[in-house]
mmCIF file with all atom_site columns, C-alpha atoms in Angstrom:
data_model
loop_
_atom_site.group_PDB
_atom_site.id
_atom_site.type_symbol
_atom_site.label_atom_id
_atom_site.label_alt_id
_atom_site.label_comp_id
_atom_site.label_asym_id
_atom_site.label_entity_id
_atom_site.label_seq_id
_atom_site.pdbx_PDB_ins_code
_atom_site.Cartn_x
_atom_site.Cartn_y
_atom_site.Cartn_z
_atom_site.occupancy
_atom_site.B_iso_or_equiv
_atom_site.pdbx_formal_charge
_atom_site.auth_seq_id
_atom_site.auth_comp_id
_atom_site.auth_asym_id
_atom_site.auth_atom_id
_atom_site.pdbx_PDB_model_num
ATOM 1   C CA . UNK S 1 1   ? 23.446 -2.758  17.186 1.00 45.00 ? 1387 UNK S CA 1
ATOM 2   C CA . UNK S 1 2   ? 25.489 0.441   17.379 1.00 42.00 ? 1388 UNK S CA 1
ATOM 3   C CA . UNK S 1 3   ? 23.428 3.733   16.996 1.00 43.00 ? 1389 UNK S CA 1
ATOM 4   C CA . UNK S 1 4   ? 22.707 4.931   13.675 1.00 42.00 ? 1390 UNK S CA 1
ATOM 5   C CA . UNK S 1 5   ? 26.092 8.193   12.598 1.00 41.00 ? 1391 UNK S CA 1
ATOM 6   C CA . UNK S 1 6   ? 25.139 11.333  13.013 1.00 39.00 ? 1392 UNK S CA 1
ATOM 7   C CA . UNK S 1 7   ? 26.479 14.157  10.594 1.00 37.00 ? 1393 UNK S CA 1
ATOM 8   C CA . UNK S 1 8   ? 28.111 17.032  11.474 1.00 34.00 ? 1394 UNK S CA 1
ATOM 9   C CA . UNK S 1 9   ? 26.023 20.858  12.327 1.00 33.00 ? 1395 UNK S CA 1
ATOM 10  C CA . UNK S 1 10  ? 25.020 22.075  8.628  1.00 34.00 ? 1396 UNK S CA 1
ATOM 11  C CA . UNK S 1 11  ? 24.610 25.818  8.630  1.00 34.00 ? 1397 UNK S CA 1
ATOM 12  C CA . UNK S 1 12  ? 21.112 26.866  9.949  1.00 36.00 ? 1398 UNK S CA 1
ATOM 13  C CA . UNK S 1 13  ? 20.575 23.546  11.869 1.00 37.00 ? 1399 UNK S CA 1
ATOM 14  C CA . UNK S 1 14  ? 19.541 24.344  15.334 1.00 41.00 ? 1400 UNK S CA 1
ATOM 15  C CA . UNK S 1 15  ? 20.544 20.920  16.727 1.00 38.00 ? 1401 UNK S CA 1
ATOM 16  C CA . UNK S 1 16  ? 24.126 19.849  16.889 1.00 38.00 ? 1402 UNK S CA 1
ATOM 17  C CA . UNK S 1 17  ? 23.790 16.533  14.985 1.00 38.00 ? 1403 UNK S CA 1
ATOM 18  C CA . UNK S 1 18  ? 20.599 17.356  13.077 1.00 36.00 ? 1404 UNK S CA 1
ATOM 19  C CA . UNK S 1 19  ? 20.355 15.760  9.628  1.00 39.00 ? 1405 UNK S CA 1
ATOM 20  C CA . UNK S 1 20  ? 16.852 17.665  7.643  1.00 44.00 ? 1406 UNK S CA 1
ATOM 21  C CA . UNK S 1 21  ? 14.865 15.146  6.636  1.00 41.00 ? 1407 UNK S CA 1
ATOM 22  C CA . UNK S 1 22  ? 14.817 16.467  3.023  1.00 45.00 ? 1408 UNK S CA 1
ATOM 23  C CA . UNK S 1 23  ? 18.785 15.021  3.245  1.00 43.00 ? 1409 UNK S CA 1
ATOM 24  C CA . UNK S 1 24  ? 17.883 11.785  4.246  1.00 41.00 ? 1410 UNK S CA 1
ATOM 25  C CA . UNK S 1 25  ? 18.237 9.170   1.639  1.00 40.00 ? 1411 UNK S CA 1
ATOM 26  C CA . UNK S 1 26  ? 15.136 7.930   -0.066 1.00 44.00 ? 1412 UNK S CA 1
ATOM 27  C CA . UNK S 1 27  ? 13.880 4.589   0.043  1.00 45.00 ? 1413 UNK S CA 1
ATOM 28  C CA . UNK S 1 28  ? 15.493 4.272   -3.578 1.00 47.00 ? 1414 UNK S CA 1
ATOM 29  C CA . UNK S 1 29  ? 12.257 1.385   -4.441 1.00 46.00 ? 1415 UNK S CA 1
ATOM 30  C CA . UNK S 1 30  ? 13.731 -1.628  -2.636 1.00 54.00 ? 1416 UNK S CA 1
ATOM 31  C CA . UNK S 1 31  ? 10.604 -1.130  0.064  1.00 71.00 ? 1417 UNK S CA 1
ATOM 32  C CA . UNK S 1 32  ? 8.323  -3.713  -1.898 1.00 75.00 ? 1418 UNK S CA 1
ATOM 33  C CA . UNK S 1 33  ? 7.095  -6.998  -0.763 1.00 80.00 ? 1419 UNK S CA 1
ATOM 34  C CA . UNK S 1 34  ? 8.774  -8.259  -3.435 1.00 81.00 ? 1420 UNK S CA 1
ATOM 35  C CA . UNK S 1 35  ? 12.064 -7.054  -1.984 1.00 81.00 ? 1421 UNK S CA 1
ATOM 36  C CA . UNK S 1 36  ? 12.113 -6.845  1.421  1.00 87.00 ? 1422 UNK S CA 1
ATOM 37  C CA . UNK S 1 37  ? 10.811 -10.487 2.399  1.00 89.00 ? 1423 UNK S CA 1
ATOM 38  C CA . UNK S 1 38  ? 13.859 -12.053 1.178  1.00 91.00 ? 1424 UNK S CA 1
ATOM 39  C CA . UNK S 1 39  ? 15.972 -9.886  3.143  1.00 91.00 ? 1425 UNK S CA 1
ATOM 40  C CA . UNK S 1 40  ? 13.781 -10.309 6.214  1.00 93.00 ? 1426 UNK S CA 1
ATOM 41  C CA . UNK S 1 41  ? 13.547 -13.897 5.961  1.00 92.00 ? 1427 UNK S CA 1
ATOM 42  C CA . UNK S 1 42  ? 17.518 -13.914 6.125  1.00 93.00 ? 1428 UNK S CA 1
ATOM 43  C CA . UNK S 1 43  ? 17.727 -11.424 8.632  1.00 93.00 ? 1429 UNK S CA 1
ATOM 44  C CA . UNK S 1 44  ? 15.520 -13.339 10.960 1.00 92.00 ? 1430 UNK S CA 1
ATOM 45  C CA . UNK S 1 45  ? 17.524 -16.291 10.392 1.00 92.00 ? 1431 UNK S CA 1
ATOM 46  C CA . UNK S 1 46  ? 20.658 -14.421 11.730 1.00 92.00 ? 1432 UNK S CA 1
ATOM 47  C CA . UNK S 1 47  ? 22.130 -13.351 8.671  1.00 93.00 ? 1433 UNK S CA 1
ATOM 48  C CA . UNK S 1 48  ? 24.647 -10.545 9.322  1.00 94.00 ? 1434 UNK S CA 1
ATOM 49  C CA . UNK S 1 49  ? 24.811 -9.231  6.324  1.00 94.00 ? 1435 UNK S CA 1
ATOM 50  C CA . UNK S 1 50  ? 20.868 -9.345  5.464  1.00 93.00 ? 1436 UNK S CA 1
ATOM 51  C CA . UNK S 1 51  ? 20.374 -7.539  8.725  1.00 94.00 ? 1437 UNK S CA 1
ATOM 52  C CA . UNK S 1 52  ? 22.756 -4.948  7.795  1.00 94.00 ? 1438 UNK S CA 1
ATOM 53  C CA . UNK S 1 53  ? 21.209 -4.304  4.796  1.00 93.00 ? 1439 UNK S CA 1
ATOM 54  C CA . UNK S 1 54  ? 17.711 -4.465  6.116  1.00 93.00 ? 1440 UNK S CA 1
ATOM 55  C CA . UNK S 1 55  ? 18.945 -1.631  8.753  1.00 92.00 ? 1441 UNK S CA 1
ATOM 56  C CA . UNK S 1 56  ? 20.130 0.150   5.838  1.00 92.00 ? 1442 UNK S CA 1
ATOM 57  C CA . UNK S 1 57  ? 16.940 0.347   4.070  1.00 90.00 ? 1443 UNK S CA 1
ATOM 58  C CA . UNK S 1 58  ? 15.056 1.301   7.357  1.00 92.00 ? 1444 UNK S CA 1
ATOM 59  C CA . UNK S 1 59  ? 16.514 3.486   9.146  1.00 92.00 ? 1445 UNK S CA 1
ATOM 60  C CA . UNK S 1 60  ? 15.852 6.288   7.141  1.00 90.00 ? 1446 UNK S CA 1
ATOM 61  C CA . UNK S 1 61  ? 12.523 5.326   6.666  1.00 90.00 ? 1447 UNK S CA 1
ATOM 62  C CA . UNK S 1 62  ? 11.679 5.370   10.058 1.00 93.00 ? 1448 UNK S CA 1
ATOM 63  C CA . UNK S 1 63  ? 13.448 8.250   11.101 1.00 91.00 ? 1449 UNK S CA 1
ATOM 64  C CA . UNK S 1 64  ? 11.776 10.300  8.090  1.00 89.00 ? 1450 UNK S CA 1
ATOM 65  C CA . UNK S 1 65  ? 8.117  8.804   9.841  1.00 91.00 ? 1451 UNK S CA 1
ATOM 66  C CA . UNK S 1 66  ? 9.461  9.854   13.405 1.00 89.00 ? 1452 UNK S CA 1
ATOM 67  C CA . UNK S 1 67  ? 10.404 13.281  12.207 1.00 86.00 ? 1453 UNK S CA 1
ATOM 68  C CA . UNK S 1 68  ? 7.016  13.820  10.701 1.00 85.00 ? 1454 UNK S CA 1
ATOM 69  C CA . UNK S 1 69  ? 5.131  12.861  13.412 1.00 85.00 ? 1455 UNK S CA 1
ATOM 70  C CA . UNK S 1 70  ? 7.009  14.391  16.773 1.00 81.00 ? 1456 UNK S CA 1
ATOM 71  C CA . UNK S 1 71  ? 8.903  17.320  15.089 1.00 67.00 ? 1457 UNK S CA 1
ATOM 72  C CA . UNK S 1 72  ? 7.309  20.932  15.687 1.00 50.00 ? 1458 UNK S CA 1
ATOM 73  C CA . UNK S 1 73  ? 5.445  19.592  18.764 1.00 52.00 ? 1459 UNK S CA 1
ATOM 74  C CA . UNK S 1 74  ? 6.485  19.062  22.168 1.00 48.00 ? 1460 UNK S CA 1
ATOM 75  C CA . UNK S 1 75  ? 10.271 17.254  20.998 1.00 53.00 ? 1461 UNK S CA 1
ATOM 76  C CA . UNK S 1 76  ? 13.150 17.771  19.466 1.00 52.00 ? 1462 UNK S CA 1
ATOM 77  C CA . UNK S 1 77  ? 14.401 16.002  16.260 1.00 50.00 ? 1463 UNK S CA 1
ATOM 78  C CA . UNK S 1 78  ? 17.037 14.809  17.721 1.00 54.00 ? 1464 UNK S CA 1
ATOM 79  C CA . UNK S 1 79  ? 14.592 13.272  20.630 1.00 81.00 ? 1465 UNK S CA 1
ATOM 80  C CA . UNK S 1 80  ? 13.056 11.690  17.035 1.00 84.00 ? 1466 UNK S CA 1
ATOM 81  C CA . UNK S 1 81  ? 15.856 10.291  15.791 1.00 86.00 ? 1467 UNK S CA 1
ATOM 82  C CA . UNK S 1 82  ? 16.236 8.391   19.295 1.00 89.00 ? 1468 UNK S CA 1
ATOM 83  C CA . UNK S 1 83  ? 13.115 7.133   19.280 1.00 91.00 ? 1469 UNK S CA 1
ATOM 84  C CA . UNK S 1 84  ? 13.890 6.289   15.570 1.00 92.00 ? 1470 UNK S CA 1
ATOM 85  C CA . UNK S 1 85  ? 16.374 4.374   17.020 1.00 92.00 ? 1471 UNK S CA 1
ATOM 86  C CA . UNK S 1 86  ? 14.449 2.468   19.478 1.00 94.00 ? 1472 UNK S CA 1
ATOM 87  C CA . UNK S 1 87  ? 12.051 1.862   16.614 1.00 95.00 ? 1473 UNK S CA 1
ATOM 88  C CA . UNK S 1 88  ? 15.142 -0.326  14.523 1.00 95.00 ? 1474 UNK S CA 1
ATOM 89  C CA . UNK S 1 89  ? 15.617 -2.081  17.276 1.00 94.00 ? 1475 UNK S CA 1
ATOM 90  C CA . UNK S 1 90  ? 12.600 -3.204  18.416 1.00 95.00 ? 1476 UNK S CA 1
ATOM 91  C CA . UNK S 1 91  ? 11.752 -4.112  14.556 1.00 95.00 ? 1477 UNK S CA 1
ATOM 92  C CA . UNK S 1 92  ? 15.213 -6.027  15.167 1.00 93.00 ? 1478 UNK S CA 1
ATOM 93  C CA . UNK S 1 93  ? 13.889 -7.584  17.824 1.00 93.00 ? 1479 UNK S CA 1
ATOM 94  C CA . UNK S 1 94  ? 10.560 -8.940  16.701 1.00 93.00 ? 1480 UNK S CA 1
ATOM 95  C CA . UNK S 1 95  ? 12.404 -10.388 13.377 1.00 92.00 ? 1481 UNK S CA 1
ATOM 96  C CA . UNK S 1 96  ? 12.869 -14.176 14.780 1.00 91.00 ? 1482 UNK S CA 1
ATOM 97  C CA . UNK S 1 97  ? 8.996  -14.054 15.723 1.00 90.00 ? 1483 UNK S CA 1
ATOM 98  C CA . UNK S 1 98  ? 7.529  -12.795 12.199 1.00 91.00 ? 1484 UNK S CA 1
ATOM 99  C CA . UNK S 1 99  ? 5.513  -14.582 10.096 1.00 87.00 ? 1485 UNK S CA 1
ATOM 100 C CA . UNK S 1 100 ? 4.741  -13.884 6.405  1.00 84.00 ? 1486 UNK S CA 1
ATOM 101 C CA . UNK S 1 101 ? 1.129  -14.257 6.437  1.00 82.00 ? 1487 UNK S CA 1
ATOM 102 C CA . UNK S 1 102 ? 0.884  -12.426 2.732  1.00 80.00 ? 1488 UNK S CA 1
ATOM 103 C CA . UNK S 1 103 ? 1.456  -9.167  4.287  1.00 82.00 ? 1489 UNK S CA 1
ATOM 104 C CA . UNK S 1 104 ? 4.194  -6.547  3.926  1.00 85.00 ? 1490 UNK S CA 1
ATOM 105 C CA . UNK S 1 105 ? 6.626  -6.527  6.724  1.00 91.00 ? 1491 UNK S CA 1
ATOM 106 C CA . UNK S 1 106 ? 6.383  -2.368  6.502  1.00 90.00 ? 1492 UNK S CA 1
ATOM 107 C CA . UNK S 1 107 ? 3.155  -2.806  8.098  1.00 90.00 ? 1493 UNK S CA 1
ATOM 108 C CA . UNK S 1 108 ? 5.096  -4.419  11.415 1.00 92.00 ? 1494 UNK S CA 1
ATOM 109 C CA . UNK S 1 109 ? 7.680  -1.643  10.796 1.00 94.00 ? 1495 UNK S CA 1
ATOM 110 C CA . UNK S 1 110 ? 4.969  1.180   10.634 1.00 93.00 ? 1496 UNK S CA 1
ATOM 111 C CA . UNK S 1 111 ? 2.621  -0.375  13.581 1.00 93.00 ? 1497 UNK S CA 1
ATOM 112 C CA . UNK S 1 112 ? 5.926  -0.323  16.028 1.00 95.00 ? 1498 UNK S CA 1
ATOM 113 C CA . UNK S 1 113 ? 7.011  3.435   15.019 1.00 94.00 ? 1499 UNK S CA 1
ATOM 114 C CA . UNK S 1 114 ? 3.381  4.450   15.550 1.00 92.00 ? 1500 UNK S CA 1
ATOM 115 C CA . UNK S 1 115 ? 3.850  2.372   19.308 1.00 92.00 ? 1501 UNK S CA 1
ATOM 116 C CA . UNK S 1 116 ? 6.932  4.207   19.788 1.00 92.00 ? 1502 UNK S CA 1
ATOM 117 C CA . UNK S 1 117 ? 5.977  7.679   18.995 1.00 90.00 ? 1503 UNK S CA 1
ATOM 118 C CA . UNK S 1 118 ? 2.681  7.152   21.287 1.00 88.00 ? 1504 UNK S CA 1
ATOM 119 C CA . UNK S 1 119 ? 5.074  6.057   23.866 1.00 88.00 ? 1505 UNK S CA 1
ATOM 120 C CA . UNK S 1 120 ? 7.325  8.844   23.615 1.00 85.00 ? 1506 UNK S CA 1
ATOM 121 C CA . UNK S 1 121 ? 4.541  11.527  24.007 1.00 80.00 ? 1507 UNK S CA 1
ATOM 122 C CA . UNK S 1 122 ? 3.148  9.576   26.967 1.00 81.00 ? 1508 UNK S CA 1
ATOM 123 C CA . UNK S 1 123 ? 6.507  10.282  28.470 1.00 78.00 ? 1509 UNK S CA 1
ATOM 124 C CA . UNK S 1 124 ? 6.784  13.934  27.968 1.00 69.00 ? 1510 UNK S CA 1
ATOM 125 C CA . UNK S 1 125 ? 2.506  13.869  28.856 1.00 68.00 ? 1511 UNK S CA 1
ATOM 126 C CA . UNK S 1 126 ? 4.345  13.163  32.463 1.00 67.00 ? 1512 UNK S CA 1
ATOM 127 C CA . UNK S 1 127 ? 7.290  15.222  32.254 1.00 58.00 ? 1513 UNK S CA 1
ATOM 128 C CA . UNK S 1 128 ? 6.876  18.896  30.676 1.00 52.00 ? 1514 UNK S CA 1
ATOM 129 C CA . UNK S 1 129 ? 10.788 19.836  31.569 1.00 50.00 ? 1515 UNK S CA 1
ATOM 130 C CA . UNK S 1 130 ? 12.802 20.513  28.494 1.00 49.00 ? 1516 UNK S CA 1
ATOM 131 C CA . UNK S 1 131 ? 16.630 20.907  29.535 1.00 49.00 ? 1517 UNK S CA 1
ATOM 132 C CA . UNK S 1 132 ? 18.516 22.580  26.870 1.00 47.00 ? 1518 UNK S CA 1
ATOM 133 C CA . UNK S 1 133 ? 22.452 22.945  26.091 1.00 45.00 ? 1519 UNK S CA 1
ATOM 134 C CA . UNK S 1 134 ? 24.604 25.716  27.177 1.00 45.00 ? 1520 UNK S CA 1
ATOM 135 C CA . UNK S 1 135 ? 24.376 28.686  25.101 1.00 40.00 ? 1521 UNK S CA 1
ATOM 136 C CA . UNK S 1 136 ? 26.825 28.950  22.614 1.00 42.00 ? 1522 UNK S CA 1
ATOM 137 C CA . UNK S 1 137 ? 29.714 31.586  23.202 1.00 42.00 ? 1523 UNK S CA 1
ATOM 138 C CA . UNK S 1 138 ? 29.530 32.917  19.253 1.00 43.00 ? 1524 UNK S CA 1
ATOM 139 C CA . UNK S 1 139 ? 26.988 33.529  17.075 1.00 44.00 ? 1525 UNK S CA 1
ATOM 140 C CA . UNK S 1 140 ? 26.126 30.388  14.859 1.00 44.00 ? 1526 UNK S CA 1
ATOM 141 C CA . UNK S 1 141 ? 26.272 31.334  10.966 1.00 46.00 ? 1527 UNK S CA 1
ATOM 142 C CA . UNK S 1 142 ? 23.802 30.953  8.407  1.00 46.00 ? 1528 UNK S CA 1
ATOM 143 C CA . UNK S 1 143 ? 20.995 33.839  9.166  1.00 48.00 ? 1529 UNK S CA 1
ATOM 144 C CA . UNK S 1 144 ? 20.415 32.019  12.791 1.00 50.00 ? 1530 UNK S CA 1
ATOM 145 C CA . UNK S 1 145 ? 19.134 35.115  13.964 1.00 55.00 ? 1531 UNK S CA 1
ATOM 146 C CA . UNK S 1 146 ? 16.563 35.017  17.410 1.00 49.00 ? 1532 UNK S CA 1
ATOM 147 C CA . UNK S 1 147 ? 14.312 36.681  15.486 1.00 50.00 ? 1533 UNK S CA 1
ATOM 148 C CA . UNK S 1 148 ? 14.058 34.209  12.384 1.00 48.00 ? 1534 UNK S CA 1
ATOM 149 C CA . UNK S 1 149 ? 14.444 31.251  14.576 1.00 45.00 ? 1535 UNK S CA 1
ATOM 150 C CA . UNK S 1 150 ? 11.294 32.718  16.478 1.00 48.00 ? 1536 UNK S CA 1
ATOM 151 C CA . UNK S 1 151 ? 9.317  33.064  12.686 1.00 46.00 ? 1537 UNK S CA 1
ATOM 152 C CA . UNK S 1 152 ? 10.351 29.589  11.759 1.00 47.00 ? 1538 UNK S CA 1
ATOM 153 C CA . UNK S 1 153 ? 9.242  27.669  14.827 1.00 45.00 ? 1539 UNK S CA 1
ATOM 154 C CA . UNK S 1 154 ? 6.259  29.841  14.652 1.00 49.00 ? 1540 UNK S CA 1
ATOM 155 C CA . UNK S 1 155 ? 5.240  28.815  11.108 1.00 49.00 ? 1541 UNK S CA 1
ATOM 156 C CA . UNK S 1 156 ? 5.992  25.393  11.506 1.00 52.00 ? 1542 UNK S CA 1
ATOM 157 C CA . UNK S 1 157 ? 3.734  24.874  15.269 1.00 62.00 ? 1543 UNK S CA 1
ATOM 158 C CA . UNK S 1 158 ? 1.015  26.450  13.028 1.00 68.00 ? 1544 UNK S CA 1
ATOM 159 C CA . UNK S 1 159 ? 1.393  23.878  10.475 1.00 67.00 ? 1545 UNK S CA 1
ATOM 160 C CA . UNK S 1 160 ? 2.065  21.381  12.574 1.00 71.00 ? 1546 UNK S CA 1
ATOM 161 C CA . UNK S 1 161 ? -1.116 21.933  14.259 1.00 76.00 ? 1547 UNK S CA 1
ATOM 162 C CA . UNK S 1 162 ? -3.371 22.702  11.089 1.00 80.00 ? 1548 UNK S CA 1
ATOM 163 C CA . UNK S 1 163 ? -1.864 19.027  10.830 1.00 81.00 ? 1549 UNK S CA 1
ATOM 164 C CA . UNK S 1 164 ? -3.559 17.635  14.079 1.00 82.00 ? 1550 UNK S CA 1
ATOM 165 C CA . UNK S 1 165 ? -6.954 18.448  12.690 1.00 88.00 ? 1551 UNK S CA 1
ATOM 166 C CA . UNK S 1 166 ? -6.756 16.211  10.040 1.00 90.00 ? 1552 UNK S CA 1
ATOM 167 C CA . UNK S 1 167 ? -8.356 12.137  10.860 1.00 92.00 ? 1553 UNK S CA 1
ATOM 168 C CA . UNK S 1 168 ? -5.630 10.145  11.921 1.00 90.00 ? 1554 UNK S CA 1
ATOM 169 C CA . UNK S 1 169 ? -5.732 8.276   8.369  1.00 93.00 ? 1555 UNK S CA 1
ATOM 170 C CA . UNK S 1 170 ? -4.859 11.618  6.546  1.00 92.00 ? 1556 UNK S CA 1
ATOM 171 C CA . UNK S 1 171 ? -2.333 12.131  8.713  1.00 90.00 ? 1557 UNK S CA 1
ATOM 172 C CA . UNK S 1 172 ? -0.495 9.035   8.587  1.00 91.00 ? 1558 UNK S CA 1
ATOM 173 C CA . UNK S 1 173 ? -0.627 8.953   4.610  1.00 92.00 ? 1559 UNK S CA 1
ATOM 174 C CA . UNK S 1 174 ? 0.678  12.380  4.266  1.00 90.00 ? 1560 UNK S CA 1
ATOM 175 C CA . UNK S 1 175 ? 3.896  11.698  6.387  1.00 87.00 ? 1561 UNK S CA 1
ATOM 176 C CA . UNK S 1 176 ? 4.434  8.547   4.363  1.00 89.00 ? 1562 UNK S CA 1
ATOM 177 C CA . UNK S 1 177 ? 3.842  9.821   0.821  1.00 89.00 ? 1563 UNK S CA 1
ATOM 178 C CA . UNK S 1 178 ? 5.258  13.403  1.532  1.00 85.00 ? 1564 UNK S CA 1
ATOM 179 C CA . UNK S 1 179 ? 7.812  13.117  3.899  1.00 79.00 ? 1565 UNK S CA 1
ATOM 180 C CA . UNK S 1 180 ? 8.978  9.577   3.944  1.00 84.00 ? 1566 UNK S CA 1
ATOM 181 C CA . UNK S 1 181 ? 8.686  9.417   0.134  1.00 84.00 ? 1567 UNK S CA 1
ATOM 182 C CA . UNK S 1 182 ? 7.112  6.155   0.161  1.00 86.00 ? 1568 UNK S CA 1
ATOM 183 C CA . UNK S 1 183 ? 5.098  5.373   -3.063 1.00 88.00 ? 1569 UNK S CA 1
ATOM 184 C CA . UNK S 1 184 ? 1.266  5.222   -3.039 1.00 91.00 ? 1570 UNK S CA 1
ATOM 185 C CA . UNK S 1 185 ? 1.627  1.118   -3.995 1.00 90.00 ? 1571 UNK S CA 1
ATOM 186 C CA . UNK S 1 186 ? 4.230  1.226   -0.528 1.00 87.00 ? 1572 UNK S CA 1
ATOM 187 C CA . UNK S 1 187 ? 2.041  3.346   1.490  1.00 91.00 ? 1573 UNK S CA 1
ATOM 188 C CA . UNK S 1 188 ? -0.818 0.888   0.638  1.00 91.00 ? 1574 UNK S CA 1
ATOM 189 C CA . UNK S 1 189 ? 1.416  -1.830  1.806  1.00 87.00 ? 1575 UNK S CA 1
ATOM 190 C CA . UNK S 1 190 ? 2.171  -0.492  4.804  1.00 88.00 ? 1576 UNK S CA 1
ATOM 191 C CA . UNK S 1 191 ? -0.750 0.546   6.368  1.00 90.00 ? 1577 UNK S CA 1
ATOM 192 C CA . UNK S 1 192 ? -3.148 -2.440  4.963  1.00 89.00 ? 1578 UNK S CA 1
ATOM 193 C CA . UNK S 1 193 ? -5.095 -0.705  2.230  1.00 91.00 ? 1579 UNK S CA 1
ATOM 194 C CA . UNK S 1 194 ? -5.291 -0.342  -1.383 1.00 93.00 ? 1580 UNK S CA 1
ATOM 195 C CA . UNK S 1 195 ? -3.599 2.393   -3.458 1.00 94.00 ? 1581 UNK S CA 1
ATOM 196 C CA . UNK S 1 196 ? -6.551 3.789   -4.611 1.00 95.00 ? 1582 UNK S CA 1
ATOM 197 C CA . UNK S 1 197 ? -7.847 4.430   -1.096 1.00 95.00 ? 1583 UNK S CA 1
ATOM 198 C CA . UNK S 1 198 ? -4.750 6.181   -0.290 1.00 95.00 ? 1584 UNK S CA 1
ATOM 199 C CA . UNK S 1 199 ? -4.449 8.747   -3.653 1.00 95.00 ? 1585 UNK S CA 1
ATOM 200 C CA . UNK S 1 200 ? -7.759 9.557   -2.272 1.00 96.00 ? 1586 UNK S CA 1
ATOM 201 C CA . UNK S 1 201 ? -7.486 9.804   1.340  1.00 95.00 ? 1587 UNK S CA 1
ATOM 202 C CA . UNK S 1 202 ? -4.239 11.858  0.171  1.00 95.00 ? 1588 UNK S CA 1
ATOM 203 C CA . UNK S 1 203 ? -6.099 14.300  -2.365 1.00 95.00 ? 1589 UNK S CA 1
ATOM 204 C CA . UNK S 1 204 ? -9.006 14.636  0.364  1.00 94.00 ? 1590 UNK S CA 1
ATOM 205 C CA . UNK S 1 205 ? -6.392 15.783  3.175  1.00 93.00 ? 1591 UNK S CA 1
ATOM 206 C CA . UNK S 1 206 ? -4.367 18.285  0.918  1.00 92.00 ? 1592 UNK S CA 1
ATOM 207 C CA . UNK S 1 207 ? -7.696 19.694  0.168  1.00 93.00 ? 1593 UNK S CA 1
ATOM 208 C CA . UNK S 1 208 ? -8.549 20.310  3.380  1.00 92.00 ? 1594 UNK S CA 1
ATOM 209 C CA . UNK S 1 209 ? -5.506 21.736  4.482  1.00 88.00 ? 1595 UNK S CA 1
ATOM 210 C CA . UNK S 1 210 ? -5.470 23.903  1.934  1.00 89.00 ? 1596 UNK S CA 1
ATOM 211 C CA . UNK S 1 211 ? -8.890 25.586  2.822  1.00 89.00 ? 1597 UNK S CA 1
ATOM 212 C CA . UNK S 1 212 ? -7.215 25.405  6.081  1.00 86.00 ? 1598 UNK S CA 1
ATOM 213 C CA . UNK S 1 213 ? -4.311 27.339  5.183  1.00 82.00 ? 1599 UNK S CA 1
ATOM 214 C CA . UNK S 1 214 ? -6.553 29.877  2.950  1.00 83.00 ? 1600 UNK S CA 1
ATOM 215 C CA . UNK S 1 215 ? -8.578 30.393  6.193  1.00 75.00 ? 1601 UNK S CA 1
ATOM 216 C CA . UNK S 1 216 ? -5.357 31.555  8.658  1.00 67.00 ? 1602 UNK S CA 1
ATOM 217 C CA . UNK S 1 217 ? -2.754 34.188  7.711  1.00 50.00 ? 1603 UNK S CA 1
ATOM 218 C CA . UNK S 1 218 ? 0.791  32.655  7.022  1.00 50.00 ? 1604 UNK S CA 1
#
C-alpha cells in the first residue's frame, strides 16, 4: 500500500506536510454498518477496488482519531499521521481474518488506532529525544512569529491536558464526535454502546471541561 499524499506547507503550518485536521475530509455518512460491510466483505476477499475505496473512507478517519489523541502532547502531527498510517495497514491486514459477528467493523478500526497510539507513546515513554529539522534560512509567512508560536502551543498543552482529566470514555467520545466528525449513531457503533449513552457521556464531559476551563485563566 503506498503511503497516504501529503499536501503542500499552508501558511501558518509549522510542519512541512501538515494537513489541519479541520481540512481533512469528513466521513461524508458512508461509515454505517449498513455501508461499510459490503465494502469490507469485498475488500477481504481481495477486491482491489473495494480496498481502495475502503482506504478512502478510512484514512481520514483515522488520522482525524490519531491527531486528537497524540497532537499537543509529547508528538508531532506528522509523527500522527505515521502512526495513522500504520493504523490502515494493520486494519488492512486483519481484513482476511474478520468476522461479522453483528458488529460494526469501526469498532476493529477504533480498537487498533487506540493499540497503535498506546504503542506509539510507549515508544517515546523510552526515548524522550525529539530531533528537529534545520532551521529555516527565511522567515516563514503567515504571522509565524516565536512569540505566537510560543502562545499557541501554550494554549493548546493546557487544553490538551484539561483533556487528560477527563475518564477515558469522555475522552474517546469527544475526539470521535468533535474531531473525527463521526455521528452519535457512528460513535455508538464504534465503540460498542448505544447513542444515548454517548449524547450523554458527551454532554457530561463538555460540562466538565467547561467548569474546567472557567476555573484556569485562558
Amino acid at each position: 500500500m503506498t503511503a497516504p499524499s501529503k499536501t503542500s506547507r499552508t501558511a501558518g503550518s509549522d510542519v512541512a506536510g501538515y494537513v489541519s485536521p479541520a481540512t481533512l475530509p469528513r466521513s461524508g455518512g458512508r461509515l454505517t454498518k449498513e455501508d461499510l460491510d459490503p465494502l469490507v466483505c469485498a475488500a477481504g476477499q481481495g477486491d482491489q477496488a473495494a480496498i481502495a475505496d475502503l482506504l478512502h473512507v478510512l484514512r481520514p478517519v483515522v488520522a482525524r482519531y490519531c491527531r486528537a489523541r497524540m497532537g499537543g502532547r509529547d508528538l508531532s502531527y506528522l509523527a500522527a499521521d505515521d502512526v495513522a498510517q500504520d493504523v490502515c495497514m494493520a486494519v488492512l491486514k486483519a481484513l482476511p481474518d474478520y468476522q461479522d459477528r453483528g458488529g460494526s467493523f469501526l469498532y476493529l478500526v477504533h480498537a487498533i488506532a487506540a493499540n497503535k497510539v498506546a504503542d506509539a507513546y510507549r515508544a517515546v515513554a523510552r526515548d524522550r529525544s525529539e530531533p528537529v529539522p534545520e532551521l529555516p534560512e527565511h522567515p516563514l509567512a503567515g504571522g509565524n512569529e516565536p512569540e505566537s508560536h510560543a502562545l499557541r502551543l501554550d494554549l493548546g498543552s493546557r487544553l490538551q491536558e484539561l483533556l487528560t482529566r477527563l475518564a477515558p470514555l469522555q475522552q474517546e467520545i469527544l475526539a470521535l464526535r468533535i474531531v473525527v466528525g463521526l455521528s452519535a449513531n457512528e460513535t455508538a457503533e464504534t465503540l460498542g454502546i448505544s447513542p444515548g449513552n454517548v449524547r450523554v457521556t458527551q454532554h457530561r464531559a463538555l460540562s466538565k471541561l467547561r467548569e474546567m476551563v472557567q476555573g484556569q485563566e485562558f
